[in-house]
Coordinates of C-alpha atoms in Angstrom, one line a residue:
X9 CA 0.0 0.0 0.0
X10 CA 2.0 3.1 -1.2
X11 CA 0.6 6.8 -1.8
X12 CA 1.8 8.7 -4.7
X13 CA 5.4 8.7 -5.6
X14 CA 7.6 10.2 -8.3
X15 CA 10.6 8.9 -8.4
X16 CA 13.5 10.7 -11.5
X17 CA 16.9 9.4 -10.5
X18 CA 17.5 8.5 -7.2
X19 CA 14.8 9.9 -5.6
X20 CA 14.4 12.7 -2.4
X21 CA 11.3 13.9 -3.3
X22 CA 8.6 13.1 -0.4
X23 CA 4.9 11.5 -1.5
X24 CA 2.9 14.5 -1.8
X25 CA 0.5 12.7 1.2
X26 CA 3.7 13.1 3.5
X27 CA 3.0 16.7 4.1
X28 CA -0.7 15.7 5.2
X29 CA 0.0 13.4 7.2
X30 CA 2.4 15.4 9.3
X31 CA -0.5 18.1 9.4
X32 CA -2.8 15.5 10.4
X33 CA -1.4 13.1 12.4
X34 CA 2.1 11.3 13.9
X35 CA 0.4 8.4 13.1
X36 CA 1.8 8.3 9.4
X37 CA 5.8 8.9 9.0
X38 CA 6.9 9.8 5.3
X39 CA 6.8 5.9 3.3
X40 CA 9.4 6.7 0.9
X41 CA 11.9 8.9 2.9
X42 CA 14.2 5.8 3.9
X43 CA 15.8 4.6 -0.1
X44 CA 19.2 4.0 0.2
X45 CA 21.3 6.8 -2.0
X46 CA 23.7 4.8 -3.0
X47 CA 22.0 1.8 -4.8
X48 CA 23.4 1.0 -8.2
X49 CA 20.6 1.5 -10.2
X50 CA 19.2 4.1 -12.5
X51 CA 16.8 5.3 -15.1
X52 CA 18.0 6.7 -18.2
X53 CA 16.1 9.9 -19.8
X54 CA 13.6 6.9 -21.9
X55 CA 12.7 5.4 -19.1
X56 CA 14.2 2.0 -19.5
X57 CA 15.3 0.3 -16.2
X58 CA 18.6 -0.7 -15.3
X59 CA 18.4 -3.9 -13.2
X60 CA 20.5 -4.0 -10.0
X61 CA 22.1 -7.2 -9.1
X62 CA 21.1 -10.2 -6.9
X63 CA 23.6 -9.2 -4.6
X64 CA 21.9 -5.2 -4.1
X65 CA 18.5 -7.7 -3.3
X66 CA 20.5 -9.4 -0.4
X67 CA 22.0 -6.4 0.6
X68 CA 18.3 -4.9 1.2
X69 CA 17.4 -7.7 2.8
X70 CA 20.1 -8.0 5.3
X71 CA 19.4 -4.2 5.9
X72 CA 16.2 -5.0 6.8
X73 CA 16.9 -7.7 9.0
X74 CA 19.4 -5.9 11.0
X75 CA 17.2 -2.7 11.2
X76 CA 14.2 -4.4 12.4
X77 CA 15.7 -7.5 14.4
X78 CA 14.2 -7.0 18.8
X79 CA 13.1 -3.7 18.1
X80 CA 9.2 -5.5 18.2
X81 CA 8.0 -4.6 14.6
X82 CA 4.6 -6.7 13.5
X83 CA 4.4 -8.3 10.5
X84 CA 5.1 -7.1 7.5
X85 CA 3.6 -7.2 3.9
X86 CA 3.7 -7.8 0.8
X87 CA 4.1 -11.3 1.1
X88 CA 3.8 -15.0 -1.2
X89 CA 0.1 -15.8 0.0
X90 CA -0.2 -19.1 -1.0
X91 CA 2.4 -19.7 2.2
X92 CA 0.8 -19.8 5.6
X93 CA 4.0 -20.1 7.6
X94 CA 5.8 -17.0 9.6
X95 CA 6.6 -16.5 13.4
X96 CA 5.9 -12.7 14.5
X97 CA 4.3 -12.4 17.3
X98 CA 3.0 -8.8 17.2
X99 CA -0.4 -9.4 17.2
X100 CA -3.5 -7.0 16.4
X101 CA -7.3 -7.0 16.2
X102 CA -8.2 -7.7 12.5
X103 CA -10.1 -4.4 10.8
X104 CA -14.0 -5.0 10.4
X105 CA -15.0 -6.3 7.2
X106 CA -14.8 -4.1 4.4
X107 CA -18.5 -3.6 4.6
X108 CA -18.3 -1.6 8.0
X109 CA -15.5 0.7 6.8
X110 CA -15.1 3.5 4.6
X111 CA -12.9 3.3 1.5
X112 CA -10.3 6.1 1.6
X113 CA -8.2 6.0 -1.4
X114 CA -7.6 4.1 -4.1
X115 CA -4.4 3.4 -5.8
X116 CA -2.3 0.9 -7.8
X117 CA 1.3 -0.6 -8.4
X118 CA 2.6 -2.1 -11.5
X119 CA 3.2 -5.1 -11.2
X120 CA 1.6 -7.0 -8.5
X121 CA 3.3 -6.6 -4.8
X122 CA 2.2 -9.5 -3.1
X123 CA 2.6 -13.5 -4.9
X124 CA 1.0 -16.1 -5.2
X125 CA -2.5 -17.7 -6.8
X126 CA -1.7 -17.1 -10.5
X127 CA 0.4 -13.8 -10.3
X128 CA 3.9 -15.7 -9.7
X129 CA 6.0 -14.6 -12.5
X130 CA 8.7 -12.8 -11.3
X131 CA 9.3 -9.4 -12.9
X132 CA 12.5 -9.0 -12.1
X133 CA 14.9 -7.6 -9.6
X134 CA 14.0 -3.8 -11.0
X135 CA 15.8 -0.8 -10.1
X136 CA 16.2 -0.9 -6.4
X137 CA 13.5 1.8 -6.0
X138 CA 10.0 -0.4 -6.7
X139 CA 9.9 -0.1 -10.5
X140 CA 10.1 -3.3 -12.9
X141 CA 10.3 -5.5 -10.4
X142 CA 7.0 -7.3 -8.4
X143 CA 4.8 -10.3 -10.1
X144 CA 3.0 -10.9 -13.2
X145 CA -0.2 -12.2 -14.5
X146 CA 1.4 -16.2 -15.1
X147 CA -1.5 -17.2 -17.3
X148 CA -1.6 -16.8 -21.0
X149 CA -3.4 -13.9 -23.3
X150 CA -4.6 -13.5 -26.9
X151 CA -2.6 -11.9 -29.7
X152 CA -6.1 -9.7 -29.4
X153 CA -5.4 -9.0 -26.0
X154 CA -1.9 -8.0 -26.6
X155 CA -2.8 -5.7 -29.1
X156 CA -0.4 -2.9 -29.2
X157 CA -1.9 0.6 -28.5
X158 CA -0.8 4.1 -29.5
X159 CA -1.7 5.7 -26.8
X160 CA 0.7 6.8 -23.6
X161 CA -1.2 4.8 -21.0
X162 CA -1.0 6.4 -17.6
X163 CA 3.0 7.7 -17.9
X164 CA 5.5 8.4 -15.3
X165 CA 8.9 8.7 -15.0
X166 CA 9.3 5.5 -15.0
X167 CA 7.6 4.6 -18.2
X168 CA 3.7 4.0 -18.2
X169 CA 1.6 1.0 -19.1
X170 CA 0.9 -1.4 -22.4
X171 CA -1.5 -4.4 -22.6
X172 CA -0.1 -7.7 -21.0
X173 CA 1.1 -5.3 -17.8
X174 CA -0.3 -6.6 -14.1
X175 CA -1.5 -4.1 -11.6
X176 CA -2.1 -4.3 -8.0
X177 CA -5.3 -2.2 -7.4
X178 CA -5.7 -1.0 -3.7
X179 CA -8.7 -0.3 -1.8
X180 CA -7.8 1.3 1.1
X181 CA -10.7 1.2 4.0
X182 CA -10.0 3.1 7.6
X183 CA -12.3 3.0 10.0
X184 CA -12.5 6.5 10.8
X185 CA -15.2 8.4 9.8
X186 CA -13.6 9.9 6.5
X187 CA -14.8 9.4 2.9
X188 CA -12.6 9.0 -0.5
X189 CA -9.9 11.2 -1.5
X190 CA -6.0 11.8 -2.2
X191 CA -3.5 9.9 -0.4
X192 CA -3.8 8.1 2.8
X193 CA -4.3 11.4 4.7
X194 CA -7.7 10.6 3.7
X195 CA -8.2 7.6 5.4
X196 CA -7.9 10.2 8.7
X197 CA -9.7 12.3 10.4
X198 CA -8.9 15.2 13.1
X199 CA -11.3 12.5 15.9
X200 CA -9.7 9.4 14.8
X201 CA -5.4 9.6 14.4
X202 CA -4.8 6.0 14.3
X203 CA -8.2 4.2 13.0
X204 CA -8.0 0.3 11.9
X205 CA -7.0 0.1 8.4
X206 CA -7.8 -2.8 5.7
X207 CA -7.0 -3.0 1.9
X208 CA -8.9 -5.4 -0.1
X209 CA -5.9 -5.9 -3.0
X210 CA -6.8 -7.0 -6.2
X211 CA -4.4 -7.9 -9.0
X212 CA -5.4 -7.2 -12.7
X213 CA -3.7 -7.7 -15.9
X214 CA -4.6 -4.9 -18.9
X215 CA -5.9 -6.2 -22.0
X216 CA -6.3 -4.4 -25.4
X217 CA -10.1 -5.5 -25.1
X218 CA -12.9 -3.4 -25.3
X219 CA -15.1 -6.3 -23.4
X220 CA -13.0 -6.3 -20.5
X221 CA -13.7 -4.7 -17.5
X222 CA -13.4 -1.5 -17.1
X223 CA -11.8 0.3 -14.3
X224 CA -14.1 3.1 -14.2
X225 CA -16.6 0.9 -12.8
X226 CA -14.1 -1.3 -11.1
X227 CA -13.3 1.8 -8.9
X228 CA -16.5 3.8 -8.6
X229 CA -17.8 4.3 -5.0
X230 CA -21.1 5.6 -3.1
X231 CA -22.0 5.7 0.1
X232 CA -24.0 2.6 1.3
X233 CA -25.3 1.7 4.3
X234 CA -23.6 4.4 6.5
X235 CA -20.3 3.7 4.9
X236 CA -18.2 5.0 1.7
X237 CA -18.1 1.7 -0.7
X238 CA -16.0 0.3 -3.6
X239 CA -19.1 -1.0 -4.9
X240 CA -17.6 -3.1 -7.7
X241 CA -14.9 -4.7 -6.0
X242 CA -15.0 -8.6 -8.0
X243 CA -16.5 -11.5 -5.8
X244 CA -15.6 -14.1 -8.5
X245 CA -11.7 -13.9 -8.2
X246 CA -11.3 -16.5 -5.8
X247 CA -11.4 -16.5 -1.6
X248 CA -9.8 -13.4 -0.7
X249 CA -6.1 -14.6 1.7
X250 CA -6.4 -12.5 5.1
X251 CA -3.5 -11.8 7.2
X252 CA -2.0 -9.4 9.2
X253 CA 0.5 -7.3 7.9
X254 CA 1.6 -3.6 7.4
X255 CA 1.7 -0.5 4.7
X256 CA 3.9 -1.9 1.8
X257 CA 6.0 0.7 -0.9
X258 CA 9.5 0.5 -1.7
X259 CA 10.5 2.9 1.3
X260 CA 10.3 -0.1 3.2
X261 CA 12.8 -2.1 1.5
X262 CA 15.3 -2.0 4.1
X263 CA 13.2 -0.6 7.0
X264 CA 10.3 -2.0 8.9
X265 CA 7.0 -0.4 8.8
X266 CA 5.3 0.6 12.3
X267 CA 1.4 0.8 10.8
X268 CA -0.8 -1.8 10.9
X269 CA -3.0 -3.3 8.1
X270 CA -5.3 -5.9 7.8
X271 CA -4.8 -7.4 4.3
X272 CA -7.7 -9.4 1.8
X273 CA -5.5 -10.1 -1.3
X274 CA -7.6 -12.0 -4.2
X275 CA -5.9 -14.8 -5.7
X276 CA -6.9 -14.8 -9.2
X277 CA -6.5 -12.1 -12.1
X278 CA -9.4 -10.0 -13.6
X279 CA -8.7 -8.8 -17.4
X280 CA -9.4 -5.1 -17.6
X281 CA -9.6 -2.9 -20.2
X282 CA -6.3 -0.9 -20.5
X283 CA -8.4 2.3 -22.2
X284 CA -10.6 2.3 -19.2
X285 CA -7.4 2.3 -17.1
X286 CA -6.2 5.6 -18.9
X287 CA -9.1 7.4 -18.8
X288 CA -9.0 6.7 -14.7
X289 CA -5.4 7.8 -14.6
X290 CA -6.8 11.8 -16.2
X291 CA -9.4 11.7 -14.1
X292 CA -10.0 10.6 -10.5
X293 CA -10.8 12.0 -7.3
X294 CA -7.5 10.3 -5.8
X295 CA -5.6 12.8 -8.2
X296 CA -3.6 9.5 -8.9
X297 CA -2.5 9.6 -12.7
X298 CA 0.6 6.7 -12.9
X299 CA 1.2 3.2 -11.1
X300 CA 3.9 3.0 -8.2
X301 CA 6.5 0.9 -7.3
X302 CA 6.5 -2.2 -5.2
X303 CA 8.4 -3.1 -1.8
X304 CA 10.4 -6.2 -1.8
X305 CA 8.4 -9.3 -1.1
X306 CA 8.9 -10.0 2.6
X307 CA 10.3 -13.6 2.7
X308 CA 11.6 -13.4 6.7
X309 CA 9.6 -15.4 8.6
X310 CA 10.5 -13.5 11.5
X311 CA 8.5 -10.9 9.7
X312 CA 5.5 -12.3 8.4
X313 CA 2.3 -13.7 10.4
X314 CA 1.0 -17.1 10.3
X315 CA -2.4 -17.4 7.8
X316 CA -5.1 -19.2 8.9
X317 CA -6.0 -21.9 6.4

């Protein structure tokens, strides 16, 4: 779960949210204000990735070990959810259902940040700083579906979107009483400073396909029964994986987060429409116009909860 992000070399800009947050609340500390400076990757002026190595992966990952090893951090996230194993201990009270909590923002990644079901094809180890590296859709598309478009779809520094990408859609739910907007400052209110938070994740893959679902009505919301609602969130895409974990992004790579988050991640892939994606990305009351990067999939069982079958 990451709020908006613009990354150009190696980045020191702050998430845009950051400075609400601080107005806000201490609940929230600036996600992506931790990357290490001196990774080896970068970004050249077309936006193709340089890969780092294997060994600047186990470097992050020993960082993180070391920076959160007795200091009592809860479990973290993303994670592989077909694996049920992990031994943190930090235990919370699981958010409400979804139902009896208001959606606060919606946002997406490229590339999926969590494995498992059939999003297991590894992207890649990426650039060190979330981009080109996650999980992808590991079923098969049509030519049709691969279709190339003309289009810039959703652009960012870092490149924007073409059919046969994943994304990792979240719907971020507090239970405060707040109602959709920008960045997680939304999911806060001046009452409530550290409310239960739960994102129901949902991994798509973007199709050239004018039948496929579009993400206009894959995102649109009302209120419904007291409560701000995703209304279209899918029910056929398997039994959502619950588990305790925390706020994801690639700020986190090599430092724990502190925030608690109850997670329902889907385990199969919806086909969306990739024009319906775009047209989202100009226009949206999340002001969110580009996917973001992932955080390293957390494979420490020290840092991951158990998941109850």
């Amino acid at each position: 779960m990451l709020p908006k992000l613009k990354y150009l070399k190696i980045p020191k800009e702050k998430p845009k949210w950051d400075k609400l947050m601080k107005i806000k609340s201490l609940l929230f500390i600036t996600i992506s204000s931790f990357l290490s400076l001196n990774v080896s990757a970068t970004n050249d002026p077309s936006g193709i990735v340089t890969a780092i190595s294997d060994e600047e992966i186990t470097r992050q990952r020993v960082n993180l070990a070391k920076n959160t090893a007795g200091k009592g951090y809860g479990p973290q996230s993303p994670r592989d959810i077909d694996m049920v194993e992990g031994r943190n201990t930090i235990s919370f009270s699981m958010a409400p259902a979804y139902s009896s909590m208001n959606l606060c923002n919606i946002h997406f990644h490229k590339n999926a940040e969590h494995k498992g079901g059939d999003f297991t094809t590894f992207a890649g180890n990426g650039n060190g700083l979330g981009y080109e590296t996650g999980f992808k859709f590991s079923g098969k598309l049509s030519e049709s579906d691969l279709a190339p478009i003309t289009q810039d779809i959703c652009p960012g520094t870092h490149g924007g979107l073409r059919p046969g990408d994943t994304i990792e859609v979240h719907y971020v739910h507090s239970s405060a009483k707040t109602k959709p907007g920008p960045s997680l400052g939304s999911c806060l209110n001046d009452s409530v400073s550290n409310p239960q938070l739960r994102v129901e994740a949902q991994v798509y893959v973007l199709v050239n396909n004018d039948d496929a679902l579009d993400f206009t009505e894959l995102t649109t919301h009302k209120e419904q029964s007291g409560f701000y609602q995703a209304v279209n969130i899918p029910v056929n895409t398997g039994r959502p994986v619950q588990y305790s974990g925390s706020t994801t992004g690639p700020g986190y790579n090599e430092q724990g987060s502190p925030y608690q988050v109850t997670w329902s991640v889907r385990p199969k892939t919806a086909k969306v429409n990739i024009k319906s994606v775009d047209n989202w990305c100009k226009k949206n009351i999340f002001n969110e116009d580009h996917a973001h990067g992932v955080r390293n999939l957390i494979t420490n069982p020290e840092l991951l909860s158990a998941i109850d079958p």
